[in-house]
PDB file of C-alpha atoms in Angstrom:
ATOM      1  CA  UNK A 269      12.221  -3.909  12.246  1.00 64.00           C
ATOM      2  CA  UNK A 270      10.216  -1.010  11.018  1.00 70.00           C
ATOM      3  CA  UNK A 271       6.619  -0.631  12.109  1.00 84.00           C
ATOM      4  CA  UNK A 272       3.926   1.918  11.433  1.00 91.00           C
ATOM      5  CA  UNK A 273       1.114   2.809  13.830  1.00 93.00           C
ATOM      6  CA  UNK A 274      -2.102   4.531  12.941  1.00 95.00           C
ATOM      7  CA  UNK A 275      -3.947   5.261  16.148  1.00 87.00           C
ATOM      8  CA  UNK A 276      -7.310   6.197  14.711  1.00 87.00           C
ATOM      9  CA  UNK A 277      -9.079   3.172  13.257  1.00 91.00           C
ATOM     10  CA  UNK A 278     -12.413   4.790  12.491  1.00 95.00           C
ATOM     11  CA  UNK A 279     -13.088   8.500  12.265  1.00 97.00           C
ATOM     12  CA  UNK A 280     -16.474  10.067  11.620  1.00 97.00           C
ATOM     13  CA  UNK A 281     -16.688  13.766  10.834  1.00 97.00           C
ATOM     14  CA  UNK A 282     -19.242  16.206   9.561  1.00 97.00           C
ATOM     15  CA  UNK A 283     -18.523  18.144   6.384  1.00 97.00           C
ATOM     16  CA  UNK A 284     -16.337  21.222   6.935  1.00 97.00           C
ATOM     17  CA  UNK A 285     -14.778  19.755  10.080  1.00 97.00           C
ATOM     18  CA  UNK A 286     -11.012  19.661  10.346  1.00 97.00           C
ATOM     19  CA  UNK A 287      -9.169  16.363  10.062  1.00 97.00           C
ATOM     20  CA  UNK A 288      -5.989  15.062  11.609  1.00 97.00           C
ATOM     21  CA  UNK A 289      -4.970  11.424  11.284  1.00 97.00           C
ATOM     22  CA  UNK A 290      -2.044  10.212  13.328  1.00 96.00           C
ATOM     23  CA  UNK A 291       0.872   8.152  12.023  1.00 96.00           C
ATOM     24  CA  UNK A 292       3.939   7.119  13.995  1.00 95.00           C
ATOM     25  CA  UNK A 293       6.765   4.905  12.846  1.00 92.00           C
ATOM     26  CA  UNK A 294       9.680   3.159  14.446  1.00 87.00           C
ATOM     27  CA  UNK A 295      12.874   3.295  12.454  1.00 72.00           C
ATOM     28  CA  UNK A 296      16.156   4.872  13.366  1.00 68.00           C
ATOM     29  CA  UNK A 297      17.442   5.705   9.922  1.00 76.00           C
ATOM     30  CA  UNK A 298      16.463   8.006   7.121  1.00 79.00           C
ATOM     31  CA  UNK A 299      12.942   7.331   5.941  1.00 84.00           C
ATOM     32  CA  UNK A 300      10.584   8.222   3.168  1.00 88.00           C
ATOM     33  CA  UNK A 301       6.992   8.732   4.281  1.00 92.00           C
ATOM     34  CA  UNK A 302       3.749   8.356   2.386  1.00 94.00           C
ATOM     35  CA  UNK A 303       0.031   8.680   2.760  1.00 96.00           C
ATOM     36  CA  UNK A 304      -2.159   6.615   0.448  1.00 96.00           C
ATOM     37  CA  UNK A 305      -5.921   6.822   0.061  1.00 96.00           C
ATOM     38  CA  UNK A 306      -8.344   4.115  -1.021  1.00 94.00           C
ATOM     39  CA  UNK A 307     -11.754   5.448  -2.070  1.00 94.00           C
ATOM     40  CA  UNK A 308     -14.639   2.963  -2.043  1.00 90.00           C
ATOM     41  CA  UNK A 309     -14.276   0.591  -4.978  1.00 85.00           C
ATOM     42  CA  UNK A 310     -11.047   2.179  -6.165  1.00 87.00           C
ATOM     43  CA  UNK A 311      -7.410   1.228  -5.896  1.00 86.00           C
ATOM     44  CA  UNK A 312      -4.838   2.755  -3.597  1.00 92.00           C
ATOM     45  CA  UNK A 313      -3.654   6.172  -4.727  1.00 92.00           C
ATOM     46  CA  UNK A 314      -0.743   8.237  -3.537  1.00 93.00           C
ATOM     47  CA  UNK A 315      -1.958  11.262  -1.580  1.00 95.00           C
ATOM     48  CA  UNK A 316       1.389  12.793  -0.688  1.00 95.00           C
ATOM     49  CA  UNK A 317       4.957  11.881   0.154  1.00 93.00           C
ATOM     50  CA  UNK A 318       7.960  13.194   2.048  1.00 92.00           C
ATOM     51  CA  UNK A 319      11.560  12.546   1.061  1.00 88.00           C
ATOM     52  CA  UNK A 320      13.536  15.517   2.273  1.00 86.00           C
ATOM     53  CA  UNK A 321      13.430  19.273   2.685  1.00 90.00           C
ATOM     54  CA  UNK A 322      10.401  21.141   4.002  1.00 93.00           C
ATOM     55  CA  UNK A 323       8.762  18.899   6.625  1.00 94.00           C
ATOM     56  CA  UNK A 324       5.327  20.262   5.718  1.00 97.00           C
ATOM     57  CA  UNK A 325       4.233  18.437   2.599  1.00 96.00           C
ATOM     58  CA  UNK A 326       1.237  19.382   0.511  1.00 96.00           C
ATOM     59  CA  UNK A 327      -0.614  16.758  -1.480  1.00 94.00           C
ATOM     60  CA  UNK A 328      -3.647  16.447  -3.679  1.00 92.00           C
ATOM     61  CA  UNK A 329      -7.184  17.529  -2.768  1.00 94.00           C
ATOM     62  CA  UNK A 330      -6.084  19.957  -0.056  1.00 96.00           C
ATOM     63  CA  UNK A 331      -4.335  17.407   2.146  1.00 97.00           C
ATOM     64  CA  UNK A 332      -1.058  18.096   3.902  1.00 97.00           C
ATOM     65  CA  UNK A 333       1.187  16.223   6.296  1.00 98.00           C
ATOM     66  CA  UNK A 334       3.903  17.290   8.674  1.00 96.00           C
ATOM     67  CA  UNK A 335       7.007  15.242   9.350  1.00 95.00           C
ATOM     68  CA  UNK A 336       8.203  15.688  12.931  1.00 94.00           C
ATOM     69  CA  UNK A 337      11.433  13.748  13.167  1.00 90.00           C
ATOM     70  CA  UNK A 338      11.757  14.058  16.946  1.00 91.00           C
ATOM     71  CA  UNK A 339       8.350  12.459  17.380  1.00 93.00           C
ATOM     72  CA  UNK A 340       8.700   9.910  14.564  1.00 93.00           C
ATOM     73  CA  UNK A 341       5.384  11.185  13.292  1.00 95.00           C
ATOM     74  CA  UNK A 342       3.828  12.042   9.945  1.00 96.00           C
ATOM     75  CA  UNK A 343       0.288  13.196  10.655  1.00 97.00           C
ATOM     76  CA  UNK A 344      -2.162  13.896   7.867  1.00 98.00           C
ATOM     77  CA  UNK A 345      -4.317  17.021   7.995  1.00 98.00           C
ATOM     78  CA  UNK A 346      -7.057  18.747   6.079  1.00 98.00           C
ATOM     79  CA  UNK A 347      -8.673  21.959   7.324  1.00 97.00           C
ATOM     80  CA  UNK A 348     -12.149  21.250   5.942  1.00 97.00           C
ATOM     81  CA  UNK A 349     -13.270  17.785   4.861  1.00 97.00           C
ATOM     82  CA  UNK A 350     -15.833  17.005   2.208  1.00 97.00           C
ATOM     83  CA  UNK A 351     -18.175  14.066   1.770  1.00 96.00           C
ATOM     84  CA  UNK A 352     -15.962  12.898  -1.112  1.00 96.00           C
ATOM     85  CA  UNK A 353     -13.070  12.407   1.337  1.00 97.00           C
ATOM     86  CA  UNK A 354     -14.806   9.320   2.697  1.00 97.00           C
ATOM     87  CA  UNK A 355     -12.173   6.636   2.222  1.00 97.00           C
ATOM     88  CA  UNK A 356      -9.561   4.534   3.928  1.00 95.00           C
ATOM     89  CA  UNK A 357      -6.211   6.199   4.574  1.00 97.00           C
ATOM     90  CA  UNK A 358      -2.913   4.374   4.933  1.00 96.00           C
ATOM     91  CA  UNK A 359       0.387   5.679   6.197  1.00 96.00           C
ATOM     92  CA  UNK A 360       3.523   3.992   4.831  1.00 93.00           C
ATOM     93  CA  UNK A 361       7.248   4.140   5.469  1.00 90.00           C
ATOM     94  CA  UNK A 362      10.168   3.173   3.262  1.00 85.00           C
ATOM     95  CA  UNK A 363      13.737   3.055   4.456  1.00 74.00           C
ATOM     96  CA  UNK A 364      16.184   4.937   2.305  1.00 52.00           C
ATOM     97  CA  UNK A 365      18.416   1.916   1.767  1.00 53.00           C
ATOM     98  CA  UNK A 366      15.819  -0.604   0.726  1.00 60.00           C
ATOM     99  CA  UNK A 367      12.740  -1.186  -1.354  1.00 67.00           C
ATOM    100  CA  UNK A 368      10.525  -2.614   1.352  1.00 80.00           C
ATOM    101  CA  UNK A 369       7.513  -0.566   2.384  1.00 86.00           C
ATOM    102  CA  UNK A 370       5.722  -0.824   5.725  1.00 89.00           C
ATOM    103  CA  UNK A 371       2.068   0.113   6.028  1.00 92.00           C
ATOM    104  CA  UNK A 372      -0.102   1.058   8.945  1.00 93.00           C
ATOM    105  CA  UNK A 373      -3.395  -0.728   9.553  1.00 93.00           C
ATOM    106  CA  UNK A 374      -5.361   2.102   7.995  1.00 94.00           C
ATOM    107  CA  UNK A 375      -7.915   4.649   9.170  1.00 95.00           C
ATOM    108  CA  UNK A 376     -11.440   4.540   7.860  1.00 95.00           C
ATOM    109  CA  UNK A 377     -12.828   8.059   7.456  1.00 97.00           C
ATOM    110  CA  UNK A 378     -16.541   8.673   7.049  1.00 97.00           C
ATOM    111  CA  UNK A 379     -17.673  12.210   6.299  1.00 97.00           C
ATOM    112  CA  UNK A 380     -21.323  12.919   6.956  1.00 96.00           C
ATOM    113  CA  UNK A 381     -22.946  15.493   4.639  1.00 92.00           C
TER     114      UNK A 381
ATOM    115  CA  UNK B 223      -2.154   4.121 -20.797  1.00 54.00           C
ATOM    116  CA  UNK B 224       0.626   3.400 -18.323  1.00 64.00           C
ATOM    117  CA  UNK B 225      -0.232   1.481 -15.224  1.00 92.00           C
ATOM    118  CA  UNK B 226      -0.596  -1.755 -13.326  1.00 95.00           C
ATOM    119  CA  UNK B 227      -3.200  -4.306 -14.279  1.00 95.00           C
ATOM    120  CA  UNK B 228      -4.361  -7.214 -12.185  1.00 96.00           C
ATOM    121  CA  UNK B 229      -6.557 -10.042 -13.304  1.00 92.00           C
ATOM    122  CA  UNK B 230      -9.008 -11.383 -12.609  1.00 91.00           C
ATOM    123  CA  UNK B 231     -10.945  -8.899 -10.490  1.00 91.00           C
ATOM    124  CA  UNK B 232     -12.635 -11.744  -8.612  1.00 93.00           C
ATOM    125  CA  UNK B 233     -11.345 -15.279  -8.273  1.00 92.00           C
ATOM    126  CA  UNK B 234     -12.935 -18.294  -6.680  1.00 90.00           C
ATOM    127  CA  UNK B 235     -10.877 -21.166  -5.376  1.00 87.00           C
ATOM    128  CA  UNK B 236     -11.933 -24.596  -4.271  1.00 87.00           C
ATOM    129  CA  UNK B 237     -10.347 -26.228  -1.264  1.00 83.00           C
ATOM    130  CA  UNK B 238      -6.990 -27.823  -2.145  1.00 85.00           C
ATOM    131  CA  UNK B 239      -6.623 -25.916  -5.385  1.00 90.00           C
ATOM    132  CA  UNK B 240      -3.750 -23.683  -6.462  1.00 93.00           C
ATOM    133  CA  UNK B 241      -4.641 -20.427  -8.178  1.00 94.00           C
ATOM    134  CA  UNK B 242      -2.487 -17.813  -9.881  1.00 95.00           C
ATOM    135  CA  UNK B 243      -3.116 -14.078  -9.762  1.00 96.00           C
ATOM    136  CA  UNK B 244      -1.765 -12.000 -12.604  1.00 97.00           C
ATOM    137  CA  UNK B 245       0.034  -8.667 -12.282  1.00 97.00           C
ATOM    138  CA  UNK B 246       1.413  -6.737 -15.239  1.00 97.00           C
ATOM    139  CA  UNK B 247       2.954  -3.275 -15.351  1.00 97.00           C
ATOM    140  CA  UNK B 248       4.043  -1.136 -18.294  1.00 95.00           C
ATOM    141  CA  UNK B 249       5.709   1.543 -16.179  1.00 94.00           C
ATOM    142  CA  UNK B 250       9.181   0.089 -16.693  1.00 93.00           C
ATOM    143  CA  UNK B 251       9.574  -0.243 -12.926  1.00 93.00           C
ATOM    144  CA  UNK B 252      12.238  -2.559 -11.601  1.00 91.00           C
ATOM    145  CA  UNK B 253      10.593  -3.428  -8.285  1.00 92.00           C
ATOM    146  CA  UNK B 254       7.265  -5.205  -7.836  1.00 94.00           C
ATOM    147  CA  UNK B 255       5.343  -6.290  -4.763  1.00 95.00           C
ATOM    148  CA  UNK B 256       2.422  -8.406  -3.608  1.00 97.00           C
ATOM    149  CA  UNK B 257       0.348  -7.428  -0.590  1.00 96.00           C
ATOM    150  CA  UNK B 258      -2.585  -8.977   1.141  1.00 96.00           C
ATOM    151  CA  UNK B 259      -5.237  -6.658   2.549  1.00 93.00           C
ATOM    152  CA  UNK B 260      -7.543  -7.878   5.293  1.00 91.00           C
ATOM    153  CA  UNK B 261     -10.054  -5.722   7.207  1.00 83.00           C
ATOM    154  CA  UNK B 262      -8.412  -4.013  10.169  1.00 80.00           C
ATOM    155  CA  UNK B 263      -4.950  -5.304   9.306  1.00 83.00           C
ATOM    156  CA  UNK B 264      -3.830  -2.949   6.607  1.00 86.00           C
ATOM    157  CA  UNK B 265      -1.458  -4.201   3.938  1.00 91.00           C
ATOM    158  CA  UNK B 266       0.877  -7.067   4.661  1.00 92.00           C
ATOM    159  CA  UNK B 267       3.762  -7.858   2.342  1.00 92.00           C
ATOM    160  CA  UNK B 268       3.783 -11.335   0.797  1.00 95.00           C
ATOM    161  CA  UNK B 269       6.690 -11.171  -1.664  1.00 95.00           C
ATOM    162  CA  UNK B 270       8.675  -8.529  -3.450  1.00 93.00           C
ATOM    163  CA  UNK B 271      11.097  -8.461  -6.318  1.00 93.00           C
ATOM    164  CA  UNK B 272      13.703  -5.809  -6.947  1.00 89.00           C
ATOM    165  CA  UNK B 273      14.860  -7.162 -10.284  1.00 90.00           C
ATOM    166  CA  UNK B 274      14.083  -9.853 -12.837  1.00 93.00           C
ATOM    167  CA  UNK B 275      14.797 -13.409 -11.687  1.00 94.00           C
ATOM    168  CA  UNK B 276      15.106 -12.343  -8.064  1.00 93.00           C
ATOM    169  CA  UNK B 277      12.535 -12.093  -5.280  1.00 94.00           C
ATOM    170  CA  UNK B 278      12.379 -12.044  -1.498  1.00 92.00           C
ATOM    171  CA  UNK B 279       9.851 -13.216   1.048  1.00 93.00           C
ATOM    172  CA  UNK B 280       7.837 -10.647   2.889  1.00 91.00           C
ATOM    173  CA  UNK B 281       6.180 -10.971   6.272  1.00 88.00           C
ATOM    174  CA  UNK B 282       3.537 -13.557   5.280  1.00 94.00           C
ATOM    175  CA  UNK B 283       5.066 -15.621   2.452  1.00 95.00           C
ATOM    176  CA  UNK B 284       3.952 -19.040   3.717  1.00 95.00           C
ATOM    177  CA  UNK B 285       1.522 -20.693   1.318  1.00 95.00           C
ATOM    178  CA  UNK B 286       2.405 -18.375  -1.562  1.00 97.00           C
ATOM    179  CA  UNK B 287       4.883 -18.499  -4.429  1.00 97.00           C
ATOM    180  CA  UNK B 288       5.975 -16.032  -7.100  1.00 98.00           C
ATOM    181  CA  UNK B 289       8.100 -15.814 -10.207  1.00 97.00           C
ATOM    182  CA  UNK B 290       9.736 -12.882 -11.971  1.00 97.00           C
ATOM    183  CA  UNK B 291      10.764 -14.044 -15.420  1.00 97.00           C
ATOM    184  CA  UNK B 292       9.959 -10.734 -17.090  1.00 96.00           C
ATOM    185  CA  UNK B 293      10.328  -7.186 -15.862  1.00 96.00           C
ATOM    186  CA  UNK B 294       6.684  -6.363 -16.490  1.00 97.00           C
ATOM    187  CA  UNK B 295       5.136  -9.456 -14.909  1.00 97.00           C
ATOM    188  CA  UNK B 296       5.013 -10.726 -11.305  1.00 98.00           C
ATOM    189  CA  UNK B 297       2.402 -13.496 -10.911  1.00 98.00           C
ATOM    190  CA  UNK B 298       1.413 -14.747  -7.466  1.00 97.00           C
ATOM    191  CA  UNK B 299       0.340 -18.344  -6.859  1.00 97.00           C
ATOM    192  CA  UNK B 300      -1.807 -19.063  -3.840  1.00 95.00           C
ATOM    193  CA  UNK B 301      -1.164 -22.683  -2.999  1.00 93.00           C
ATOM    194  CA  UNK B 302      -3.292 -25.169  -1.118  1.00 88.00           C
ATOM    195  CA  UNK B 303      -0.891 -24.717   1.809  1.00 87.00           C
ATOM    196  CA  UNK B 304      -2.325 -21.242   2.444  1.00 88.00           C
ATOM    197  CA  UNK B 305      -4.951 -21.998   5.071  1.00 86.00           C
ATOM    198  CA  UNK B 306      -6.817 -18.705   4.969  1.00 89.00           C
ATOM    199  CA  UNK B 307      -6.538 -17.371   1.420  1.00 92.00           C
ATOM    200  CA  UNK B 308      -9.748 -15.329   1.303  1.00 93.00           C
ATOM    201  CA  UNK B 309      -8.534 -11.738   1.021  1.00 94.00           C
ATOM    202  CA  UNK B 310      -7.970  -8.800  -1.262  1.00 94.00           C
ATOM    203  CA  UNK B 311      -4.614  -9.043  -3.060  1.00 97.00           C
ATOM    204  CA  UNK B 312      -2.802  -5.945  -4.239  1.00 96.00           C
ATOM    205  CA  UNK B 313       0.086  -5.770  -6.641  1.00 97.00           C
ATOM    206  CA  UNK B 314       2.378  -2.760  -6.716  1.00 95.00           C
ATOM    207  CA  UNK B 315       5.475  -1.555  -8.461  1.00 94.00           C
ATOM    208  CA  UNK B 316       7.915   1.151  -7.530  1.00 91.00           C
ATOM    209  CA  UNK B 317      10.481   3.412  -9.044  1.00 84.00           C
ATOM    210  CA  UNK B 318      13.252   5.514  -7.627  1.00 75.00           C
ATOM    211  CA  UNK B 319      12.804   9.099  -8.736  1.00 70.00           C
ATOM    212  CA  UNK B 320      15.904  11.320  -8.789  1.00 65.00           C
ATOM    213  CA  UNK B 321      16.486  12.653  -5.289  1.00 64.00           C
ATOM    214  CA  UNK B 322      13.258  11.163  -4.014  1.00 68.00           C
ATOM    215  CA  UNK B 323      13.755   7.489  -3.253  1.00 72.00           C
ATOM    216  CA  UNK B 324      11.185   4.826  -4.022  1.00 77.00           C
ATOM    217  CA  UNK B 325       7.540   5.646  -4.749  1.00 84.00           C
ATOM    218  CA  UNK B 326       5.045   2.816  -4.972  1.00 89.00           C
ATOM    219  CA  UNK B 327       2.052   2.532  -7.307  1.00 92.00           C
ATOM    220  CA  UNK B 328      -0.803   0.060  -6.968  1.00 95.00           C
ATOM    221  CA  UNK B 329      -2.991  -2.036  -9.192  1.00 95.00           C
ATOM    222  CA  UNK B 330      -6.768  -2.374  -8.743  1.00 93.00           C
ATOM    223  CA  UNK B 331      -6.528  -5.629  -6.801  1.00 95.00           C
ATOM    224  CA  UNK B 332      -7.933  -9.150  -7.015  1.00 95.00           C
ATOM    225  CA  UNK B 333     -10.452 -10.446  -4.509  1.00 94.00           C
ATOM    226  CA  UNK B 334      -9.963 -14.139  -3.836  1.00 94.00           C
ATOM    227  CA  UNK B 335     -12.777 -16.166  -2.338  1.00 92.00           C
ATOM    228  CA  UNK B 336     -12.573 -19.766  -1.212  1.00 86.00           C
ATOM    229  CA  UNK B 337     -15.606 -21.933  -1.902  1.00 81.00           C
TER     230      UNK B 337
END
């Protein structure tokens, strides 16, 4: 079975600090990878996604993620966070052959002004 | 506006009562999903449907039921058999973009509280 691990449960950063959130998955086949963000009081939004090609994916609001196949990882990065990035971040995996999505437990990010 | 709507935003249930959460999408997506979100546990899949009149159990289907009579609608019933129904329920739909596989989109959620 597929599983997704997010190692950081709570992250607190000051504005302008760099961010890296870890995501590892266990699945032997071809996967599609996603990061979703849930701002306070808002619904889950797609931040970025990887399907194929360049393993460095750029998303909205200056976020990027790198797919490292050998490490089964898809870490999310942002060079300089803002207070408005305070949110919960979820990594998700979808196997190429099926519709089912698997989500990590989420990382709560708090950015202090 | 295209999107996924869920109603109601808040729902209160008495012990032993069945309640139904609504999910409608006008995105013309074939697949629809129901998740339960609890603090510290992320999203857990309850049921999903890849096509009208067909659905499959997810990881935590016990105490829940669904129907998929129309492409745009995927209601979730929380039955009295669900012992811990207080949670935030998210509905999603997905589409397969050319060369990109499935991408999932979410509704605003329904918060269910048991009285």
